[in-house]
Short mmCIF file of C-alpha atoms and ligand atoms in Angstrom, two decimals:
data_model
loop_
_atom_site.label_atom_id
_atom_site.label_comp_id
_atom_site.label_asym_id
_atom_site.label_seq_id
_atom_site.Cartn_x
_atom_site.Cartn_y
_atom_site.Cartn_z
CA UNK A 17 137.51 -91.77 94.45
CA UNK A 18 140.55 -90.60 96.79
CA UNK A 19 139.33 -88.43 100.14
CA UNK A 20 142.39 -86.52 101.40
CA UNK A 21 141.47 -85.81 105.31
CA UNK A 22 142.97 -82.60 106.30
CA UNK A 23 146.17 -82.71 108.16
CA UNK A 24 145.87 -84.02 111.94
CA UNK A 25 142.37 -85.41 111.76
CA UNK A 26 141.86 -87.51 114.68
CA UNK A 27 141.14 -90.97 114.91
CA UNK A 28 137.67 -90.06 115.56
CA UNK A 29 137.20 -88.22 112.12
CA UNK A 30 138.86 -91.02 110.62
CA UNK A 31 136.69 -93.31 111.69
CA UNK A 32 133.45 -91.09 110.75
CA UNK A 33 134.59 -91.23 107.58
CA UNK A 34 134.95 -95.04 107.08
CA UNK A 35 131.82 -95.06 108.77
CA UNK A 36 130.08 -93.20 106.22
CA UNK A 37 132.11 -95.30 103.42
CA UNK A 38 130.94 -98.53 104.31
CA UNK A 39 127.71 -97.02 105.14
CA UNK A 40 126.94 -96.81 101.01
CA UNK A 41 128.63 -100.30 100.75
CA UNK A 42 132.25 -99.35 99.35
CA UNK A 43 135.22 -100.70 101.09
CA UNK A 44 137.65 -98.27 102.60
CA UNK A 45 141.11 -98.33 101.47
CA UNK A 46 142.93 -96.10 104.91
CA UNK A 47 146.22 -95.18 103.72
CA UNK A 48 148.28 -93.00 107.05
CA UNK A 49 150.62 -91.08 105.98
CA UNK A 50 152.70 -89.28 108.79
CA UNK A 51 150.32 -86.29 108.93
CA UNK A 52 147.98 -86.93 106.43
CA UNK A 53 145.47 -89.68 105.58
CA UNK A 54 143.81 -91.06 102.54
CA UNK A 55 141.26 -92.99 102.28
CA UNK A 56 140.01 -94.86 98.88
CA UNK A 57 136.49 -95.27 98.34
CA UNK A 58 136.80 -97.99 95.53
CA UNK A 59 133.34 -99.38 93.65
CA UNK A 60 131.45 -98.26 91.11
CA UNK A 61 130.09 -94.92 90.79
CA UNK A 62 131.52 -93.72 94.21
CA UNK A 63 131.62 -90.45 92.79
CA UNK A 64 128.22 -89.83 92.82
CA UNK A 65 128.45 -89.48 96.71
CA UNK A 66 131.70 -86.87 96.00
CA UNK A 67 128.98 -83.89 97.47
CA UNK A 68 128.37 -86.06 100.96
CA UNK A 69 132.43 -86.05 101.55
CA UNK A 70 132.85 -83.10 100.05
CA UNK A 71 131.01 -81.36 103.11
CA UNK A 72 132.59 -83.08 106.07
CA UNK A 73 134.63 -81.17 107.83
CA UNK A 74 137.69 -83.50 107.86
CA UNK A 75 137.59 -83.97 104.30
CA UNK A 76 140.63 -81.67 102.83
CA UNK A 77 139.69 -82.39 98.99
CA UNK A 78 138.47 -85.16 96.79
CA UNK A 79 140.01 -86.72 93.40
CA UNK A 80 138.82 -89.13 91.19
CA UNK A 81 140.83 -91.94 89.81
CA UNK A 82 140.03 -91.94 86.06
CA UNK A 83 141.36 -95.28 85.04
CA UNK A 84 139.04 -98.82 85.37
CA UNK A 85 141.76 -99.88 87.49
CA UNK A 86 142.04 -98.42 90.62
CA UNK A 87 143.80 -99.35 93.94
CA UNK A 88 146.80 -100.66 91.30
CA UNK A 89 147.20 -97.38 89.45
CA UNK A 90 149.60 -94.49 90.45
CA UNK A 91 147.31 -91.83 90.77
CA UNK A 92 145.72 -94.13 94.08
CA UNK A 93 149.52 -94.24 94.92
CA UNK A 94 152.44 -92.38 94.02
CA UNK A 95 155.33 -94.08 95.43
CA UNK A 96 156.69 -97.63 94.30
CA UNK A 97 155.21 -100.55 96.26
CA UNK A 98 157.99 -102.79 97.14
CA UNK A 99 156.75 -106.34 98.26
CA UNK A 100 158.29 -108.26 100.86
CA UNK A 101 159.31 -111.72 100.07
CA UNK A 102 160.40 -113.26 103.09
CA UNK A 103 162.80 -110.28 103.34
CA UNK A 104 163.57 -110.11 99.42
CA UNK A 105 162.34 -107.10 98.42
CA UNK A 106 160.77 -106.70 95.27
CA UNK A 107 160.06 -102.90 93.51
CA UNK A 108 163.01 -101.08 94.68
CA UNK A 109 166.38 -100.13 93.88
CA UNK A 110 167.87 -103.68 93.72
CA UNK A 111 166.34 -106.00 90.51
CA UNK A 112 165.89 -109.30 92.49
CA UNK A 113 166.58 -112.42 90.33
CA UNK A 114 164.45 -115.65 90.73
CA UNK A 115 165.66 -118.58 89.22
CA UNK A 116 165.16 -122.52 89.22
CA UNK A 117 163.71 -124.96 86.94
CA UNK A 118 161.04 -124.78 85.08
CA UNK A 119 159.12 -127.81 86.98
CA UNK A 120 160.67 -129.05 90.13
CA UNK A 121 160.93 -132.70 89.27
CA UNK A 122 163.33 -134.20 91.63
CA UNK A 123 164.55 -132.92 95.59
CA UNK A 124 168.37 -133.92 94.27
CA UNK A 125 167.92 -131.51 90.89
CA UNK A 126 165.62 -128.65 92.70
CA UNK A 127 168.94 -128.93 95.36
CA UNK A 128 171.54 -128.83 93.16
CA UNK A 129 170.03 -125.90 90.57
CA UNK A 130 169.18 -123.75 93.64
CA UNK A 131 172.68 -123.97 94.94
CA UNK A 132 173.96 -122.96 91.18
CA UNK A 133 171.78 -120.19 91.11
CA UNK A 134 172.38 -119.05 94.74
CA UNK A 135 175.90 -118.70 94.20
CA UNK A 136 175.66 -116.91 91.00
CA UNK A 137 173.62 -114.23 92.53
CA UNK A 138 169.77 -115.49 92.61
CA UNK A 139 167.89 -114.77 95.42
CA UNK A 140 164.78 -116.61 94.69
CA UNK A 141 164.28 -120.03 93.50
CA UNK A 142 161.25 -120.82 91.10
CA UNK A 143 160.13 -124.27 90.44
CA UNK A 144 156.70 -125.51 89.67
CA UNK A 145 154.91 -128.16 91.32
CA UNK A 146 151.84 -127.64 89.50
CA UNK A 147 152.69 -127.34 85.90
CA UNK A 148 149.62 -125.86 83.50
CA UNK A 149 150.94 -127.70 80.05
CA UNK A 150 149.46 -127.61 76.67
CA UNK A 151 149.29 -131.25 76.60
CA UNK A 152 147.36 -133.58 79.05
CA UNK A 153 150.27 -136.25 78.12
CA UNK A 154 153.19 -134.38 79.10
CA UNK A 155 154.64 -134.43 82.77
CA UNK A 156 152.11 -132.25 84.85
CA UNK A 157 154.21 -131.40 88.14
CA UNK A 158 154.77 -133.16 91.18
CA UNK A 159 152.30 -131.59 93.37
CA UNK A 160 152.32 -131.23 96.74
CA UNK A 161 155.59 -133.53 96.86
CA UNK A 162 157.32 -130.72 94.98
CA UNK A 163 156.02 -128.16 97.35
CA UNK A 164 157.36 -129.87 100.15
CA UNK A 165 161.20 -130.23 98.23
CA UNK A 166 160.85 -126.49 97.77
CA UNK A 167 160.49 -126.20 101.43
CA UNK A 168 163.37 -128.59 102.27
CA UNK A 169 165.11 -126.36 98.97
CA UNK A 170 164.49 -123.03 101.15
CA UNK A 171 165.65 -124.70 104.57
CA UNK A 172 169.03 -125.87 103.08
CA UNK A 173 169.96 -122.65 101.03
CA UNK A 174 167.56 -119.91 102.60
CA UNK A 175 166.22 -119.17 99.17
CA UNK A 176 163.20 -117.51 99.61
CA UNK A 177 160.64 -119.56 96.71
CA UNK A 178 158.00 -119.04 94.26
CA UNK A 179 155.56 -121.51 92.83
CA UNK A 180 152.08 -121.55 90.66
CA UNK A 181 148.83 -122.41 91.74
CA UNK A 182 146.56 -123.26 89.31
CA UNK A 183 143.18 -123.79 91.21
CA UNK A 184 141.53 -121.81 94.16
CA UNK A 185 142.44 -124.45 96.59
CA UNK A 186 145.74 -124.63 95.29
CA UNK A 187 146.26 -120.70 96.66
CA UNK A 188 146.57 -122.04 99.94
CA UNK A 189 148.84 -125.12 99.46
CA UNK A 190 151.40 -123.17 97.64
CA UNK A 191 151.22 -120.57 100.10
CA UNK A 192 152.14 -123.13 103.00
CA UNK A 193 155.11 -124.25 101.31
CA UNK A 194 155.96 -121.05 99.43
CA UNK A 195 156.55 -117.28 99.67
CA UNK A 196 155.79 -116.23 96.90
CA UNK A 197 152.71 -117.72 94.86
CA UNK A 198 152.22 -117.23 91.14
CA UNK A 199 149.62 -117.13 88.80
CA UNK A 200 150.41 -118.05 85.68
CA UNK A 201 149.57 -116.73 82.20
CA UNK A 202 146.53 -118.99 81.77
CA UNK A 203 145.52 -118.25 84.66
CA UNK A 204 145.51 -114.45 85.07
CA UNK A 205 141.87 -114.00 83.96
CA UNK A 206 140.60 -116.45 86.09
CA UNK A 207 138.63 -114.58 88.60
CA UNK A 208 137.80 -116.97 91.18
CA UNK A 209 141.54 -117.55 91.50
CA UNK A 210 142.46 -114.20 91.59
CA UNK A 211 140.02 -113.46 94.86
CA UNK A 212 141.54 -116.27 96.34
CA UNK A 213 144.96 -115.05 95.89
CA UNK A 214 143.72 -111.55 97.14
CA UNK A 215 142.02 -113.14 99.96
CA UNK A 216 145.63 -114.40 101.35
CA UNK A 217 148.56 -112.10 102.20
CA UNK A 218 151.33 -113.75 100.59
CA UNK A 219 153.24 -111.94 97.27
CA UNK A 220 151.36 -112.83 93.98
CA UNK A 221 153.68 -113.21 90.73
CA UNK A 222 150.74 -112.54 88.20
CA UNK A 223 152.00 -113.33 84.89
CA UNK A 224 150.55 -111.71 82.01
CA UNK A 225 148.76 -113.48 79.94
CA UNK A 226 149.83 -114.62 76.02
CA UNK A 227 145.99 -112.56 74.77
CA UNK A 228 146.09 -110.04 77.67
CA UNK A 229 146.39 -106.02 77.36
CA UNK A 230 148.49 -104.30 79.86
CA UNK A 231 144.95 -103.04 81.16
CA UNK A 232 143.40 -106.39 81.39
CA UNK A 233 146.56 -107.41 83.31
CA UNK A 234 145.92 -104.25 85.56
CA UNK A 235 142.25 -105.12 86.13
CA UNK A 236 143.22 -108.50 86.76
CA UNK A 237 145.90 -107.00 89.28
CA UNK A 238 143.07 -105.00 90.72
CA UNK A 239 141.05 -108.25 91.41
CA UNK A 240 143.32 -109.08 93.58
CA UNK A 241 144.08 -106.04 95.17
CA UNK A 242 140.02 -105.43 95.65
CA UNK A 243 140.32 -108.43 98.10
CA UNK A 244 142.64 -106.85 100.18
CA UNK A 245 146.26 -108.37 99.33
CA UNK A 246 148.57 -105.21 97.86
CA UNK A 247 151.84 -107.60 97.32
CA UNK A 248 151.11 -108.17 93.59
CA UNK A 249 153.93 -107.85 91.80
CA UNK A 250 153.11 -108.08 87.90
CA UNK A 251 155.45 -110.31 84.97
CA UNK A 252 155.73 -109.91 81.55
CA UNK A 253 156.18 -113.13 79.93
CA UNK A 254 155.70 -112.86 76.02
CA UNK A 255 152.60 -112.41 74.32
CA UNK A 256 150.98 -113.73 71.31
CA UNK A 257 151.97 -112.29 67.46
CA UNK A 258 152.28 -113.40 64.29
CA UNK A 259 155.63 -114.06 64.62
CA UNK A 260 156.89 -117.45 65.27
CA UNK A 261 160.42 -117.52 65.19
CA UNK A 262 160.75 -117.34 69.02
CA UNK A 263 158.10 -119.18 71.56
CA UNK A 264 156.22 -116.07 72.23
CA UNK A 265 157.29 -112.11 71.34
CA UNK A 266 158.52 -110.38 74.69
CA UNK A 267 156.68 -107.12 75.36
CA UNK A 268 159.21 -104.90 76.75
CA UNK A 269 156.96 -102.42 76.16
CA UNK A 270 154.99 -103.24 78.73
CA UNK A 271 157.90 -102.50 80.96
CA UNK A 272 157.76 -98.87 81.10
CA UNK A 273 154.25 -98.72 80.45
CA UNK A 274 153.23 -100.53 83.47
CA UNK A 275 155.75 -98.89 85.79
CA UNK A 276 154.08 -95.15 84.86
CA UNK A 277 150.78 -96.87 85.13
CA UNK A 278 151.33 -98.57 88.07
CA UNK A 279 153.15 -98.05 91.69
CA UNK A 280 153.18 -102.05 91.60
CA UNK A 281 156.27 -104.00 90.89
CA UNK A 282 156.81 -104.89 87.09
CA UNK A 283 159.47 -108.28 86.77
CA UNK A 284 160.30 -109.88 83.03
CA UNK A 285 160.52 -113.58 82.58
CA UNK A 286 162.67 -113.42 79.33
CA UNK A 287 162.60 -117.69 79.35
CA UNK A 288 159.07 -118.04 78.13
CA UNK A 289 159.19 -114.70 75.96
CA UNK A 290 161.53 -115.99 73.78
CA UNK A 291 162.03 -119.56 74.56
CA UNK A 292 165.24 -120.03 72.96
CA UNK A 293 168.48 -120.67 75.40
CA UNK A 294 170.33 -119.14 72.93
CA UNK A 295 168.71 -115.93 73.16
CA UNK A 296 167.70 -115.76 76.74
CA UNK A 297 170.25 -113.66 77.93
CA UNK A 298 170.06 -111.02 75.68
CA UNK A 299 166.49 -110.42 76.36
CA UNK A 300 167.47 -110.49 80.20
CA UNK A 301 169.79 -107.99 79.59
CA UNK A 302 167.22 -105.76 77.49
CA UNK A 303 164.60 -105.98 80.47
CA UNK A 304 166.71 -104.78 82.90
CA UNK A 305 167.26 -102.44 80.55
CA UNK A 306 163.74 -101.10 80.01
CA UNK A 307 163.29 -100.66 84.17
CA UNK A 308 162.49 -104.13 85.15
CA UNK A 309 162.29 -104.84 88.72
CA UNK A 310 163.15 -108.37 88.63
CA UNK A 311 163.67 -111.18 86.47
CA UNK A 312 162.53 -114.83 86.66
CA UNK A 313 164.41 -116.93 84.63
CA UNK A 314 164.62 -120.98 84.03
CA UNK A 315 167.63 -122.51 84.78
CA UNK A 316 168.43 -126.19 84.72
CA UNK A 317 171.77 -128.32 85.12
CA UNK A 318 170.60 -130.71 82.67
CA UNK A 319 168.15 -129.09 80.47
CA UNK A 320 168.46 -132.17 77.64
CA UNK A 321 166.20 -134.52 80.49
CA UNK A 322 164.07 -131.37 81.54
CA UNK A 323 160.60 -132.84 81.83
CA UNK A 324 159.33 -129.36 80.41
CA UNK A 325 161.25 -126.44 78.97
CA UNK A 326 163.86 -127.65 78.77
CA UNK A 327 164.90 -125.90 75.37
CA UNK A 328 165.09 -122.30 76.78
CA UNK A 329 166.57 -123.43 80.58
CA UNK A 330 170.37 -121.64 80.85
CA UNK A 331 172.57 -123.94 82.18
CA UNK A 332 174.10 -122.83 85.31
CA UNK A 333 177.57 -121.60 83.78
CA UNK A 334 175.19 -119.35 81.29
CA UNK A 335 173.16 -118.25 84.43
CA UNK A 336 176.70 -117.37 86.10
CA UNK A 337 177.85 -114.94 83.04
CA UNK A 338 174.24 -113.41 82.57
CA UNK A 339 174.32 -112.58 85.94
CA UNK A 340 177.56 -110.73 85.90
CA UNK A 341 176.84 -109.01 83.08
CA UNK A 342 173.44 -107.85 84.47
CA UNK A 343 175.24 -106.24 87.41
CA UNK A 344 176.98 -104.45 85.31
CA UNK A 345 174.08 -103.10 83.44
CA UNK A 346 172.15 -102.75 86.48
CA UNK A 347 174.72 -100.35 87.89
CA UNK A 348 174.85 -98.75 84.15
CA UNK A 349 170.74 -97.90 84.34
CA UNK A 350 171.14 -96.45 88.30
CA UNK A 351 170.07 -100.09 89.82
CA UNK A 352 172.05 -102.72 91.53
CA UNK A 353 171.69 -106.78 91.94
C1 PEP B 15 156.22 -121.08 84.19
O1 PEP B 15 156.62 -120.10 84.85
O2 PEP B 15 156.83 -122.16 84.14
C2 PEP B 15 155.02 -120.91 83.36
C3 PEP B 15 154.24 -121.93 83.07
O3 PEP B 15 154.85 -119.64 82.96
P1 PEP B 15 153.68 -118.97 82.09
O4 PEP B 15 152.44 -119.06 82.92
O5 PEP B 15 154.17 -117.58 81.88
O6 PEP B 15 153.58 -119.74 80.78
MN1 MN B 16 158.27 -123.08 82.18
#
């Protein structure tokens, strides 16, 4: 439920109100506008105390937010959120790229792929350091070691970073070392992660999962969100079909979807959608495109010894020509990069 307080209610009102709010156990959600605030009184069945607000004097009108989700849909906020990565900012006019590795495996190859992708255009280097793989055999990440060379990577090149964390006390490791902290599609209906996340400030790159809906993605957005933490910005990454001539089948339907159904930031990760190098950058090209915000895309200088994913990492001369292309289509769909 959404109370809009009539225009130039003190601070006093205000507060009444939020009083009252947490008074039937809902958290408030103040937004001020310039002249006008609103106030979200999230939780089940708030409507049923719609009469109470309704006849405070403050209280301009009341709406109701239909959908399950609620602080993440558009009808709690109009305008685009645009997250603040260390400065990067994700959700408006510009589509930020993030690129790196899939797994950051050494400090000399995490070094020398973010100063590729820097000077091709990137302006956010991904690398994992805590790698969720389908096999317990295969290389699982370097840990905290590789949190710490994606600290040293950000000193040296200023790259702003992004990394998964796979367990609740993961959330705040990566967020020591990292700006931006992503949960990945494994992950992104794992609850207890998700309050953690939303219990921290940092960005969250939720990643949708292979089995998810776009509304179970929103809910699980909306997890996070409950706990406080509004820098979620959401990723397509491939989902799940019968088809299995590519890794996964890209969703770009999603893309549009999401962005009327949510103010949130929507990025693509075209890499694991498709999975094949080969056909990477066309599916970059077709997210940007569709209205992505962003892209996050594997990159590796020697993708024949990647210790994971190697198969659908560009090398850096393919990142270099996708990204000039995508500035051209950026500009050709009213964006920039
Ligand atoms: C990744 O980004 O390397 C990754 C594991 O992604 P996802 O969770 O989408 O599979
Ligand atoms: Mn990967």
């Amino acid at each position: 439920m959404i109370l809009t307080l009539k225009s130039g209610s003190s601070k006093k009102e205000v507060d009444r109100v939020i009083k009252k709010i947490k008074k039937f156990g809902y958290r408030p959600h103040v937004s001020r506008g310039v002249d006008v605030t609103i106030i979200g009184m999230i939780g089940e069945r708030a409507e049923r105390y719609r009469d109470t607000f309704e006849a405070m004097e403050s209280v301009d009108h009341i709406s109701e937010i239909e959908k399950p989700y609620k602080l993440a849909s558009r009808e709690f906020k109009k305008e685009n959120t645009i997250v603040n990565a260390a400065g990067i900012k994700i959700g408006g006019k510009t589509v930020v790229i993030m690129a790196g590795p899939c797994a950051i495996e050494t400090r000399e190859i995490a070094l020398e792929t973010a100063r590729a992708v820097r000077e091709a255009g990137a302006v956010i280097f991904r690398g994992g350091a805590f790698k969720p793989r389908s096999s317990p055999y295969t290389f699982q990440g370097l840990g905290e070691k590789g949190l710490r060379y994606l600290a040293d990577v950000k000193k040296r090149t200023g790259l702003p970073t992004v990394s998964e964390a796979m367990t609740t006390s993961q959330v705040a490791l990566v967020g020591k070392y990292c700006d931006i902290i992503q949960i990945g599609a494994r992950n992104v209906q794992n609850y207890d992660l998700l309050k953690e996340a939303g219990k921290q400030r940092k960005p969250v790159l939720l990643k949708r999962g292979m089995a998810t809906t776009i509304k179970e993605l929103l809910l699980s957005a909306e997890y996070i969100m409950s706990q406080g933490n509004y820098n979620v910005i959401l990723c397509e990454r491939g989902i799940r079909t019968f088809e299995d001539a590519t890794r996964f089948t890209l969703d770009l339907n999603a893309v549009p979807v999401l962005k009327k159904a949510t103010h949130l930031p929507v990025v693509v990760d075209p890499s694991h959608g498709i999975g094949i190098r080969e056909h990477v950058a066309a599916m970059a090209k077709a997210s940007v495109a569709a209205g992505a915000d962003g892209l996050i895309l594997e990159v590796h200088p020697r993708p024949e010894e990647a210790l994971s994913d190697g198969p659908q990492s560009l090398l850096p001369e393919q990142f270099a020509k996708l990204m000039q292309e995508l500035k051209v289509l950026a500009g050709a769909v009213g964006r920039n990069i």
